[in-house]
JSON list of C-alpha atoms in Angstrom, two decimals:
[
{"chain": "A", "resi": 26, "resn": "UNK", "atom": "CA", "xyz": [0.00, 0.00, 0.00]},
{"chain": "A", "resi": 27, "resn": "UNK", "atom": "CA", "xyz": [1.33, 3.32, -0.90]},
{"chain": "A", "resi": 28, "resn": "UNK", "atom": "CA", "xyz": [-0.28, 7.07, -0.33]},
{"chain": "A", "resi": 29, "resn": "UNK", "atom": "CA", "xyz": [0.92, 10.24, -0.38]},
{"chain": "A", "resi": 30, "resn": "UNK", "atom": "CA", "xyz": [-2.34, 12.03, 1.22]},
{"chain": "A", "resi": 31, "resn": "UNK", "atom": "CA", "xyz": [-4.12, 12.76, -1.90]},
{"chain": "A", "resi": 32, "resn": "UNK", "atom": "CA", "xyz": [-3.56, 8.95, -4.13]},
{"chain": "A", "resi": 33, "resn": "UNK", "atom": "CA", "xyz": [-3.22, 5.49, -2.99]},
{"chain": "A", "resi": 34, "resn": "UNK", "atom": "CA", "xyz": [-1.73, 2.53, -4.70]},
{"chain": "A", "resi": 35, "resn": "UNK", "atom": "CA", "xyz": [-1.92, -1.13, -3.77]},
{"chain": "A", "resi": 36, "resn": "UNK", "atom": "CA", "xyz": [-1.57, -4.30, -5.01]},
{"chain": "A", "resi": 37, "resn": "UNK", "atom": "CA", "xyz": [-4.76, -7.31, -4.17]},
{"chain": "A", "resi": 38, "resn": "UNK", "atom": "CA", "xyz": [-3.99, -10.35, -5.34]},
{"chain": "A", "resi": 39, "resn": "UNK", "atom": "CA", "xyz": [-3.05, -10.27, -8.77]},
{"chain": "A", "resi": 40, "resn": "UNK", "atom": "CA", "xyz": [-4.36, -6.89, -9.52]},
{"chain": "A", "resi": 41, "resn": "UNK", "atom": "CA", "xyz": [-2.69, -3.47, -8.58]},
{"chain": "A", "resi": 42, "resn": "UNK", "atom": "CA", "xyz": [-5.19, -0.41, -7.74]},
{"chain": "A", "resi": 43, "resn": "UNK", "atom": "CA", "xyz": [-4.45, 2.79, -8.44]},
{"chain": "A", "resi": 44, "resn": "UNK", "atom": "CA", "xyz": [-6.64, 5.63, -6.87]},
{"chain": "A", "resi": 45, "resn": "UNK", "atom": "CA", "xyz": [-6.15, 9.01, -7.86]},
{"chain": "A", "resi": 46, "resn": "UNK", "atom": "CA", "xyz": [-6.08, 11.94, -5.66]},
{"chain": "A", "resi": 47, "resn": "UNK", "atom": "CA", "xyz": [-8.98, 14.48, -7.23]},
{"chain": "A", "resi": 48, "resn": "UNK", "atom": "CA", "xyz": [-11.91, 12.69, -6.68]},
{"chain": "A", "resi": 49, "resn": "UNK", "atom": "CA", "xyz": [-11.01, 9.09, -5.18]},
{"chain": "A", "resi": 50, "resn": "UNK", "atom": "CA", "xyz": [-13.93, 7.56, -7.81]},
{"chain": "A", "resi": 51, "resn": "UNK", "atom": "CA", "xyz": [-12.36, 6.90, -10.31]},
{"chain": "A", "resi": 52, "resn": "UNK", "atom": "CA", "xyz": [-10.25, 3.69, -9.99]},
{"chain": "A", "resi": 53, "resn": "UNK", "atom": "CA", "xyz": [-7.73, 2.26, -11.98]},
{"chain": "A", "resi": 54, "resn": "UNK", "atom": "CA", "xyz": [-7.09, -1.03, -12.00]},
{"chain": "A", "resi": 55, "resn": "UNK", "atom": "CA", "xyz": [-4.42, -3.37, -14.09]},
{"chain": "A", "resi": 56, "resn": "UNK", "atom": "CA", "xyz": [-3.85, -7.40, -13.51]},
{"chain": "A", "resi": 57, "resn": "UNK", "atom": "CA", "xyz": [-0.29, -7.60, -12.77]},
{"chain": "A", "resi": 58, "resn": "UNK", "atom": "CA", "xyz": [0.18, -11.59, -11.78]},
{"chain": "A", "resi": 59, "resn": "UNK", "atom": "CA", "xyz": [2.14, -12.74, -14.88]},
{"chain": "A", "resi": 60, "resn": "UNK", "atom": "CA", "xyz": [3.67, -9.19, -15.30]},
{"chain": "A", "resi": 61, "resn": "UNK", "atom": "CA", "xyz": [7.88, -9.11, -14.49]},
{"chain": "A", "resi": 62, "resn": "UNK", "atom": "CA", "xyz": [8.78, -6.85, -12.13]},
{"chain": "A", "resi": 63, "resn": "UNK", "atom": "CA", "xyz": [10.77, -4.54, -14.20]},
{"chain": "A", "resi": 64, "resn": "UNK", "atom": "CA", "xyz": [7.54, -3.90, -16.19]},
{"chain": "A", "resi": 65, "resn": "UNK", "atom": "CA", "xyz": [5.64, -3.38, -12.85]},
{"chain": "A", "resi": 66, "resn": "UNK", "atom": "CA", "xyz": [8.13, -0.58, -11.60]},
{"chain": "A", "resi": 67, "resn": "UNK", "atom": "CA", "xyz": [7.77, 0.98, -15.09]},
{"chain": "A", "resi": 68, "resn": "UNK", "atom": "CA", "xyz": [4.00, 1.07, -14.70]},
{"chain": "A", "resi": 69, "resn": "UNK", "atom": "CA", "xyz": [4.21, 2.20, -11.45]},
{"chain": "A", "resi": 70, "resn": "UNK", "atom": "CA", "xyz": [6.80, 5.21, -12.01]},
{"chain": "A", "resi": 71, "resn": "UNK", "atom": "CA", "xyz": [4.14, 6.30, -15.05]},
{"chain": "A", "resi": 72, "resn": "UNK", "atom": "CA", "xyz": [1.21, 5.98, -13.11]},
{"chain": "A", "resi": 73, "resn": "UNK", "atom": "CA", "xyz": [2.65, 7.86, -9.95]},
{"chain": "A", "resi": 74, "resn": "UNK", "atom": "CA", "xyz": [4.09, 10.95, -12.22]},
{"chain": "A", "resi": 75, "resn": "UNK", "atom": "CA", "xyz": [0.58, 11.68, -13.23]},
{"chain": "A", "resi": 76, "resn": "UNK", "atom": "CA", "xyz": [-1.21, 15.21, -12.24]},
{"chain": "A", "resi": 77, "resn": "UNK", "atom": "CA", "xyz": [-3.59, 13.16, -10.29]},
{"chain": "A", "resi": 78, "resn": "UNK", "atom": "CA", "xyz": [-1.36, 11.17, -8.03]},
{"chain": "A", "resi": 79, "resn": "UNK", "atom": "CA", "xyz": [1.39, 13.63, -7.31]},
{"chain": "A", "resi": 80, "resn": "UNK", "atom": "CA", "xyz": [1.27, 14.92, -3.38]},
{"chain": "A", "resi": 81, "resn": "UNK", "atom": "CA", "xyz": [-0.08, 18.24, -2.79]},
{"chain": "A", "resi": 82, "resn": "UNK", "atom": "CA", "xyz": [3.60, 19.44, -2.34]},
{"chain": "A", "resi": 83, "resn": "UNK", "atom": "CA", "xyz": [4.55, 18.28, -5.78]},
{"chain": "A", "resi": 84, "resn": "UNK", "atom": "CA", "xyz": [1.57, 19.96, -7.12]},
{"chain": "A", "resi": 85, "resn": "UNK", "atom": "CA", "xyz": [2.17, 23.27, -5.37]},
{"chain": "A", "resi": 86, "resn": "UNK", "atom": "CA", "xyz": [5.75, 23.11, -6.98]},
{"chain": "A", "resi": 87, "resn": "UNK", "atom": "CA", "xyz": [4.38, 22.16, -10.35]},
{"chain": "A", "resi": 88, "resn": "UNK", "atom": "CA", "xyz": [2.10, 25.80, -9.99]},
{"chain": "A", "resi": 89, "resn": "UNK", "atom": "CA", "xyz": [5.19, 27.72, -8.44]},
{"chain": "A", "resi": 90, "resn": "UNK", "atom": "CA", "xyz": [7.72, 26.59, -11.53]},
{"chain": "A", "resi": 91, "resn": "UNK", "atom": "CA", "xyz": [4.84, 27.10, -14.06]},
{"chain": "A", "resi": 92, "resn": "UNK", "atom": "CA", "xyz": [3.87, 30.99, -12.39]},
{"chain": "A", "resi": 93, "resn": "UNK", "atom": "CA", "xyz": [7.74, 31.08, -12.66]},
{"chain": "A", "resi": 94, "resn": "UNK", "atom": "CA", "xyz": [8.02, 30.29, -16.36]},
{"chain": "A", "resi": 95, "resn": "UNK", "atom": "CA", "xyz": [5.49, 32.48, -17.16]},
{"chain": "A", "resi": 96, "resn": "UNK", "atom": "CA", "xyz": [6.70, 35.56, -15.71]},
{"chain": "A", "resi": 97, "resn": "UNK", "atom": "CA", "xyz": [9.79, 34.64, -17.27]},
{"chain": "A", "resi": 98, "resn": "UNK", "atom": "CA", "xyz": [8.05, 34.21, -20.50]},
{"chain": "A", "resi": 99, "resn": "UNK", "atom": "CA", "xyz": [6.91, 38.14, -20.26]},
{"chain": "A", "resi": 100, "resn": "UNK", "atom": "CA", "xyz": [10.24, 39.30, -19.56]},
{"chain": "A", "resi": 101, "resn": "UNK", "atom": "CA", "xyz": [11.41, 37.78, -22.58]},
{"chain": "A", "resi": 102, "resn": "UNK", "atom": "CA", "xyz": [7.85, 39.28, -24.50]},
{"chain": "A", "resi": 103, "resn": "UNK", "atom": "CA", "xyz": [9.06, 42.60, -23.00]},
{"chain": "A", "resi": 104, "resn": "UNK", "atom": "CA", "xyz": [12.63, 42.24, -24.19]},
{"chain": "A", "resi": 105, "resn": "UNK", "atom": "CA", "xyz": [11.79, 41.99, -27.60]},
{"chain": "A", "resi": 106, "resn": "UNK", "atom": "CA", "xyz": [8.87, 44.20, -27.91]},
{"chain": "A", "resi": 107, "resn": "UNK", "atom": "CA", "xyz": [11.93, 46.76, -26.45]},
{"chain": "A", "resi": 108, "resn": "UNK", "atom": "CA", "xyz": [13.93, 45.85, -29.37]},
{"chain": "A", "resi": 109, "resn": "UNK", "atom": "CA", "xyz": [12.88, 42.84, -31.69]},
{"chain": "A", "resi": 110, "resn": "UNK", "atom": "CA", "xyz": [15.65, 43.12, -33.94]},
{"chain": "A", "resi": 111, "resn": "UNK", "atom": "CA", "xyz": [19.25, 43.62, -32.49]},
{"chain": "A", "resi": 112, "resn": "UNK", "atom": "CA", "xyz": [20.62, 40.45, -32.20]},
{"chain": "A", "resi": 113, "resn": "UNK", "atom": "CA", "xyz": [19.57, 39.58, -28.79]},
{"chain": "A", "resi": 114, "resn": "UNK", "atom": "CA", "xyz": [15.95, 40.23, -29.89]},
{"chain": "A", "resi": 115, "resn": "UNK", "atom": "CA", "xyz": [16.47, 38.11, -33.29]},
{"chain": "A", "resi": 116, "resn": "UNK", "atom": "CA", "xyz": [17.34, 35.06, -30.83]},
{"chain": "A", "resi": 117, "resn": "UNK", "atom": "CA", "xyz": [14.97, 35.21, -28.51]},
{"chain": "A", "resi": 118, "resn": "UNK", "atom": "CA", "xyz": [12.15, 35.80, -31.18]},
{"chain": "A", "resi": 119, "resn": "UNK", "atom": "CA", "xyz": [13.38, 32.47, -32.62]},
{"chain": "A", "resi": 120, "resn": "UNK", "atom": "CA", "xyz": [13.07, 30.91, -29.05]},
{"chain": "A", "resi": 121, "resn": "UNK", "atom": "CA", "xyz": [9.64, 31.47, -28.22]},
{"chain": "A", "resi": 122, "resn": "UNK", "atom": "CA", "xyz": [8.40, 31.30, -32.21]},
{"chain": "A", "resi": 123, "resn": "UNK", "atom": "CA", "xyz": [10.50, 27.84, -32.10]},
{"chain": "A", "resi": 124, "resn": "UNK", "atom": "CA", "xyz": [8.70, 26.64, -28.53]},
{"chain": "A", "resi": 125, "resn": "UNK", "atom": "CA", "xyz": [5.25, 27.59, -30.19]},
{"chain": "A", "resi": 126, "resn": "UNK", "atom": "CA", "xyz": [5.26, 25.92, -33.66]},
{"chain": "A", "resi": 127, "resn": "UNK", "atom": "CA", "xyz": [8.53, 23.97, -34.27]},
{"chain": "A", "resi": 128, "resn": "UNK", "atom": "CA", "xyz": [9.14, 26.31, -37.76]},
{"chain": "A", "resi": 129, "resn": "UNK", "atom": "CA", "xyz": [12.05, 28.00, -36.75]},
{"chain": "A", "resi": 130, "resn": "UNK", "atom": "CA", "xyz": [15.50, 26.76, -35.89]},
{"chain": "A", "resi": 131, "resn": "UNK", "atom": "CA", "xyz": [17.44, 27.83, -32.38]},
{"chain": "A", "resi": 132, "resn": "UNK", "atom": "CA", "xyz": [21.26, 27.99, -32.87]},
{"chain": "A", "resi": 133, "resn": "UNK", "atom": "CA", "xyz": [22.17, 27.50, -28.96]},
{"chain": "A", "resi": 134, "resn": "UNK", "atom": "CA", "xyz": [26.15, 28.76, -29.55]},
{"chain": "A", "resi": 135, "resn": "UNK", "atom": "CA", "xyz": [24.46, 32.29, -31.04]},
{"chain": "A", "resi": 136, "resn": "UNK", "atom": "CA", "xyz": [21.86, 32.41, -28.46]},
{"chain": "A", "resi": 137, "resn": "UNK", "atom": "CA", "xyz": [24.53, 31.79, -25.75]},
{"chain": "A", "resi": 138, "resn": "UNK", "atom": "CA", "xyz": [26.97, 34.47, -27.83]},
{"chain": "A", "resi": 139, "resn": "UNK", "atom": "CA", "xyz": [23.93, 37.12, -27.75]},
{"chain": "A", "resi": 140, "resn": "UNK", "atom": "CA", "xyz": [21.56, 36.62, -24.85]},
{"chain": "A", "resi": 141, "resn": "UNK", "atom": "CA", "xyz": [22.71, 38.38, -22.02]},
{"chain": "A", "resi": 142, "resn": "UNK", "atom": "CA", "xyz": [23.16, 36.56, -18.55]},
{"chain": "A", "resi": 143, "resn": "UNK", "atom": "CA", "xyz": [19.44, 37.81, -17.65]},
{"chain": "A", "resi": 144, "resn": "UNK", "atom": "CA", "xyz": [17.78, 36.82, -20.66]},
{"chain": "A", "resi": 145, "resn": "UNK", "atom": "CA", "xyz": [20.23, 33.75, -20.71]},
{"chain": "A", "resi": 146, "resn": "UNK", "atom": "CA", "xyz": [18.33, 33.20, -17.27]},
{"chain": "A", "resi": 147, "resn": "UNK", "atom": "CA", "xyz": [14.80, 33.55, -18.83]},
{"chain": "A", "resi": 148, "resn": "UNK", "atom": "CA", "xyz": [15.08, 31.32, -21.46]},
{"chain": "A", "resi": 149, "resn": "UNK", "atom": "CA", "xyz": [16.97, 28.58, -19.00]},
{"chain": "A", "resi": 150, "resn": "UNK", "atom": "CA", "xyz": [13.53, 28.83, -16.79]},
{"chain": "A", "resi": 151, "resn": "UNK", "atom": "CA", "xyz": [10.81, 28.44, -19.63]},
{"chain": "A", "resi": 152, "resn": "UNK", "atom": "CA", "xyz": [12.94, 25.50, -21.33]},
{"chain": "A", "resi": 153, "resn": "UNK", "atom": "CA", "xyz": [13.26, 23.86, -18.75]},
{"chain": "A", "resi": 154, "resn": "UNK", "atom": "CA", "xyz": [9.31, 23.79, -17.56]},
{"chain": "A", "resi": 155, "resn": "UNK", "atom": "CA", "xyz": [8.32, 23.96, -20.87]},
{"chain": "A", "resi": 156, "resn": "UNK", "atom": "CA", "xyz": [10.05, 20.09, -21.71]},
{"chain": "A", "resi": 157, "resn": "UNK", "atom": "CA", "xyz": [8.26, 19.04, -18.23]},
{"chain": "A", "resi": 158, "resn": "UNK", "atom": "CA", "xyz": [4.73, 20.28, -20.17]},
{"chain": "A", "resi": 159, "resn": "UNK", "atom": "CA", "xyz": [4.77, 23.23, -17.80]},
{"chain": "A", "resi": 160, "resn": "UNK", "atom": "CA", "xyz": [3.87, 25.82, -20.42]},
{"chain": "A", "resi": 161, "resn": "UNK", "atom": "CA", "xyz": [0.84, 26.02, -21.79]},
{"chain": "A", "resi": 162, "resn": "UNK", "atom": "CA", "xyz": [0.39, 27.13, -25.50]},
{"chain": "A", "resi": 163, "resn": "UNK", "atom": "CA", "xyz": [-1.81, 30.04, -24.70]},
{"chain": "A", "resi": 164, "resn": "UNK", "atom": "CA", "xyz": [1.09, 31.64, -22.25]},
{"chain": "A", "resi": 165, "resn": "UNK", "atom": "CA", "xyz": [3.33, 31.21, -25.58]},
{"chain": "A", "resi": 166, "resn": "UNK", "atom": "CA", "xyz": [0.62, 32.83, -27.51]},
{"chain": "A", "resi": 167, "resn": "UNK", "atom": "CA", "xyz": [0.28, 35.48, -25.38]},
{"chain": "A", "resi": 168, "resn": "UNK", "atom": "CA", "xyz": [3.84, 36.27, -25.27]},
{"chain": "A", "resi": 169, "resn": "UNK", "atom": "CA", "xyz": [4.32, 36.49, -29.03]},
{"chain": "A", "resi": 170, "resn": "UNK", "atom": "CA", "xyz": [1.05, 38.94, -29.17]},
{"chain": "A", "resi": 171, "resn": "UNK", "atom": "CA", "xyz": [2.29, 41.20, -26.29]},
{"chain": "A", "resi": 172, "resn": "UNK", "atom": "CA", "xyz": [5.71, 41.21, -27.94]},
{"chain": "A", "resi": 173, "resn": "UNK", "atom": "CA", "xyz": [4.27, 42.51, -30.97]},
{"chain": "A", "resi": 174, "resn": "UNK", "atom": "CA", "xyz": [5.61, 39.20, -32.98]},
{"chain": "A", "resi": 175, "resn": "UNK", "atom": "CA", "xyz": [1.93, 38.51, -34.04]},
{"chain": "A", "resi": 176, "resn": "UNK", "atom": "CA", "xyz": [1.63, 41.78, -36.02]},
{"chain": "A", "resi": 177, "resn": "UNK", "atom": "CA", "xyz": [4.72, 41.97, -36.71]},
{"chain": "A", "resi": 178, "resn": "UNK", "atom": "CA", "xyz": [4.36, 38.21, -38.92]},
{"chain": "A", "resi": 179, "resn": "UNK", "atom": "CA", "xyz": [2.94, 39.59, -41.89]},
{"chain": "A", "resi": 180, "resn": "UNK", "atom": "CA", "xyz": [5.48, 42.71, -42.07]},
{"chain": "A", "resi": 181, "resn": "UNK", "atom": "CA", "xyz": [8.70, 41.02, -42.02]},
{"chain": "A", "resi": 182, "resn": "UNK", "atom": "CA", "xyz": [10.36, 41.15, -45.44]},
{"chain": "A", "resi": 183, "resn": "UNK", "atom": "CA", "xyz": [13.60, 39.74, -46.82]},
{"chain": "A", "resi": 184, "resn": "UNK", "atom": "CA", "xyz": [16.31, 42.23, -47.74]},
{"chain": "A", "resi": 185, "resn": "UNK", "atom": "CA", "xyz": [17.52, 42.05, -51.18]},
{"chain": "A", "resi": 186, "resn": "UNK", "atom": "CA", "xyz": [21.07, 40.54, -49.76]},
{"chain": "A", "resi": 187, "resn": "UNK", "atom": "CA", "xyz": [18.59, 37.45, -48.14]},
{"chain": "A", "resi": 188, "resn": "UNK", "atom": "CA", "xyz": [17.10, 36.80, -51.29]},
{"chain": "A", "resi": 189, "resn": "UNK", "atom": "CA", "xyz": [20.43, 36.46, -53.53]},
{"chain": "A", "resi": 190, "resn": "UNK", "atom": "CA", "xyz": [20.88, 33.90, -51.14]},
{"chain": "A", "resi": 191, "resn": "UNK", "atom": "CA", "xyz": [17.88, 32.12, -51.41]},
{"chain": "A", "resi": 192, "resn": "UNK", "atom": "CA", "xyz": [18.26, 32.21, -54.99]},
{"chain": "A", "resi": 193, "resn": "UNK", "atom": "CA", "xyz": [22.01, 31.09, -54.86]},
{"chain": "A", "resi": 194, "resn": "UNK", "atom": "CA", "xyz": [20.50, 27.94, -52.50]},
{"chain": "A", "resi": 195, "resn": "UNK", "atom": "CA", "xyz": [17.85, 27.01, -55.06]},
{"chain": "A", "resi": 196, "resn": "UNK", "atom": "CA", "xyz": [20.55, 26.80, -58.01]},
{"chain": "A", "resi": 197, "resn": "UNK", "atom": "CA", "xyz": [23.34, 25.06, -55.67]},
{"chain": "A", "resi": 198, "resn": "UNK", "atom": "CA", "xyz": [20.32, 22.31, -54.94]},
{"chain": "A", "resi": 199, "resn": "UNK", "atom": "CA", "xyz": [19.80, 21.94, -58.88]},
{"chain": "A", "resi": 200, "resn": "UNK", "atom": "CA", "xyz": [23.17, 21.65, -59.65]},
{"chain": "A", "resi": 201, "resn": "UNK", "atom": "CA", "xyz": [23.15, 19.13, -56.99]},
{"chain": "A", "resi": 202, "resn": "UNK", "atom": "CA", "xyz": [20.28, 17.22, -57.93]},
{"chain": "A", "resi": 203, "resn": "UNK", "atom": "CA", "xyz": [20.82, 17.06, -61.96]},
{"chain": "A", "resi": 204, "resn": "UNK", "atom": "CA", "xyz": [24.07, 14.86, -60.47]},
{"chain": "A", "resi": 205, "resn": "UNK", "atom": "CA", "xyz": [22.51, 12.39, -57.91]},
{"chain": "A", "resi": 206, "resn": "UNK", "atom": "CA", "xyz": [21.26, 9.35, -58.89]},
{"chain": "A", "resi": 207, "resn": "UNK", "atom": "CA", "xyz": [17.67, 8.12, -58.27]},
{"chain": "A", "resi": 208, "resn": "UNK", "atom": "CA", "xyz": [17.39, 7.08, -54.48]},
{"chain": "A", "resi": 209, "resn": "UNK", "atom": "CA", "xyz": [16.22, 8.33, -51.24]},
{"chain": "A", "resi": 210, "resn": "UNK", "atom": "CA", "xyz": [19.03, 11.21, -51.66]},
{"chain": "A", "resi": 211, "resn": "UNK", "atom": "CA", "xyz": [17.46, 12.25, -55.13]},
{"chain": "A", "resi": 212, "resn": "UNK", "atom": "CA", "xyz": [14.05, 11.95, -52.89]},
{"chain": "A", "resi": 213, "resn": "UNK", "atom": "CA", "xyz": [15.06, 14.22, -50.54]},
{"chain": "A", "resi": 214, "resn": "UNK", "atom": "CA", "xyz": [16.81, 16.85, -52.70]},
{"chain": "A", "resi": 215, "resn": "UNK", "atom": "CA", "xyz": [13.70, 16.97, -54.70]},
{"chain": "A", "resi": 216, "resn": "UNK", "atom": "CA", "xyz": [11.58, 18.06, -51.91]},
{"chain": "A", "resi": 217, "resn": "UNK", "atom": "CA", "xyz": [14.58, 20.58, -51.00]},
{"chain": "A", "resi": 218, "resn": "UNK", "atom": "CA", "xyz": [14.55, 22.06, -54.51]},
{"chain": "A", "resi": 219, "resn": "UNK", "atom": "CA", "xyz": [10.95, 22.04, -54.50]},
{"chain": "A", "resi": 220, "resn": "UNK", "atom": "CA", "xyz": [10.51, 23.86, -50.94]},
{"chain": "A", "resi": 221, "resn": "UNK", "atom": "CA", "xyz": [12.72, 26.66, -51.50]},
{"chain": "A", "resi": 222, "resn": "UNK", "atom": "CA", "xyz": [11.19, 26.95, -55.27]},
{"chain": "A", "resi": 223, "resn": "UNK", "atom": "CA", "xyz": [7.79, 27.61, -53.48]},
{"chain": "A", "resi": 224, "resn": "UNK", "atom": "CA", "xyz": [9.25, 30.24, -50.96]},
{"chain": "A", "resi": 225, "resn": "UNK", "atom": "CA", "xyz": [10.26, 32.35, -53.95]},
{"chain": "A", "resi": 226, "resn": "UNK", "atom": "CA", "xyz": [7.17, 32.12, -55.08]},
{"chain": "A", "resi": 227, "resn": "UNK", "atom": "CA", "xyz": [5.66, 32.96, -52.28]},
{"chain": "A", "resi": 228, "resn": "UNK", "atom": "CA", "xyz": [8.30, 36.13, -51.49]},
{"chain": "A", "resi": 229, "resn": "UNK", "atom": "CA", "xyz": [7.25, 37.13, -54.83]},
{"chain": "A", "resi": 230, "resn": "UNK", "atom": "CA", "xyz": [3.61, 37.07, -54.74]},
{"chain": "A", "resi": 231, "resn": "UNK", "atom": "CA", "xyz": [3.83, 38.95, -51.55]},
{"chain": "A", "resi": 232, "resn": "UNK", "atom": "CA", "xyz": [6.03, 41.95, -53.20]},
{"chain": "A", "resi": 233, "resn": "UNK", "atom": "CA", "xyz": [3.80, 41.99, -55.96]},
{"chain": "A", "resi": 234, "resn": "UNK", "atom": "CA", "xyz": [0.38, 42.41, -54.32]},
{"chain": "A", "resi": 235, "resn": "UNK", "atom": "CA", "xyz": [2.22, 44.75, -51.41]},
{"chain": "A", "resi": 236, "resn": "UNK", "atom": "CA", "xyz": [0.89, 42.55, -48.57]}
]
């Protein structure tokens, strides 16, 4: 038998019990006689991490690191709403846009290089509870609208310098391509050539309709 003032566990017979601590109805239950131990301990340690059976200490702490996070999250909003694009701002835009959708790429030895050991703090604190599931999506949302990211989405333009480079990318992949066999490479450098084909496209339909 096993409590921790809010959730039991215990094991009757060949079944184990598992009652979590919100309402105490709701019972789980799992036959565990022909079940090795190491499986059992696994089972355990994944039932026992759940929101429902942690102790009300463990939950407090869960609240306190997520309030934490949070306020951490606004400095960062407030950094770059202060200045979104020196490179300090750049990086941490990429942080929170990169926590929020998985679309844009952090380079941690240029975030390290820029951040300072404040915002180096910040971003320490909300990647740390946000890989624990301590950050919900609308705190992230909220962060990029209070920032000004949000507005700022559809206003962001490459400079002529960025697009020479594009361009250079998309003819380096050709060149590339026209000499790889067929294969999963030839597969892959397809989608490549065909990716960075439609961003052009897309930059170019955007400077042609002003939008």
């Amino acid at each position: 038998m096993f409590s921790n003032g809010r959730a039991s566990v215990r094991v009757d017979g060949p079944t184990l019990y598992a009652v979590p601590g919100d309402d105490g109805k709701k019972v789980w239950r799992s036959e565990v006689k022909e079940t090795p131990p190491e499986a059992i301990r696994q089972l355990l340690s994944v039932v026992l991490s759940a929101p429902s059976f942690l102790s009300q200490a463990e939950l407090d702490k869960r609240v306190a690191r997520q309030r934490h996070a949070e306020d951490a999250l606004g400095d960062i909003a407030n950094a770059i709403r202060e200045d979104a694009d020196c490179p300090a701002g750049q990086q941490l835009r990429r942080f929170v846009w990169s926590i929020y959708n998985q679309h844009h790429a952090v380079n941690l030895w240029r975030m390290n290089d820029e951040l300072s050991p404040q915002q180096k703090g910040w971003v320490a604190v909300v990647m740390t509870a946000w890989m624990d599931g301590q950050v919900p999506d609308d705190a992230i949302r909220s962060a990029l609208t209070d920032s000004g990211e949000m507005d700022r989405w559809d206003t962001v333009r490459l400079r002529p310098p960025q697009q020479r480079r594009l361009v250079d990318a998309i003819d380096a992949v050709a060149d590339i391509l026209k000499s790889t066999p067929p294969g999963c490479a030839s597969r892959a450098i397809t989608r490549a050539d065909g990716l960075l084909r439609e961003v052009l496209d897309l930059l170019r339909t955007v400077r042609k309709t002003g939008g």
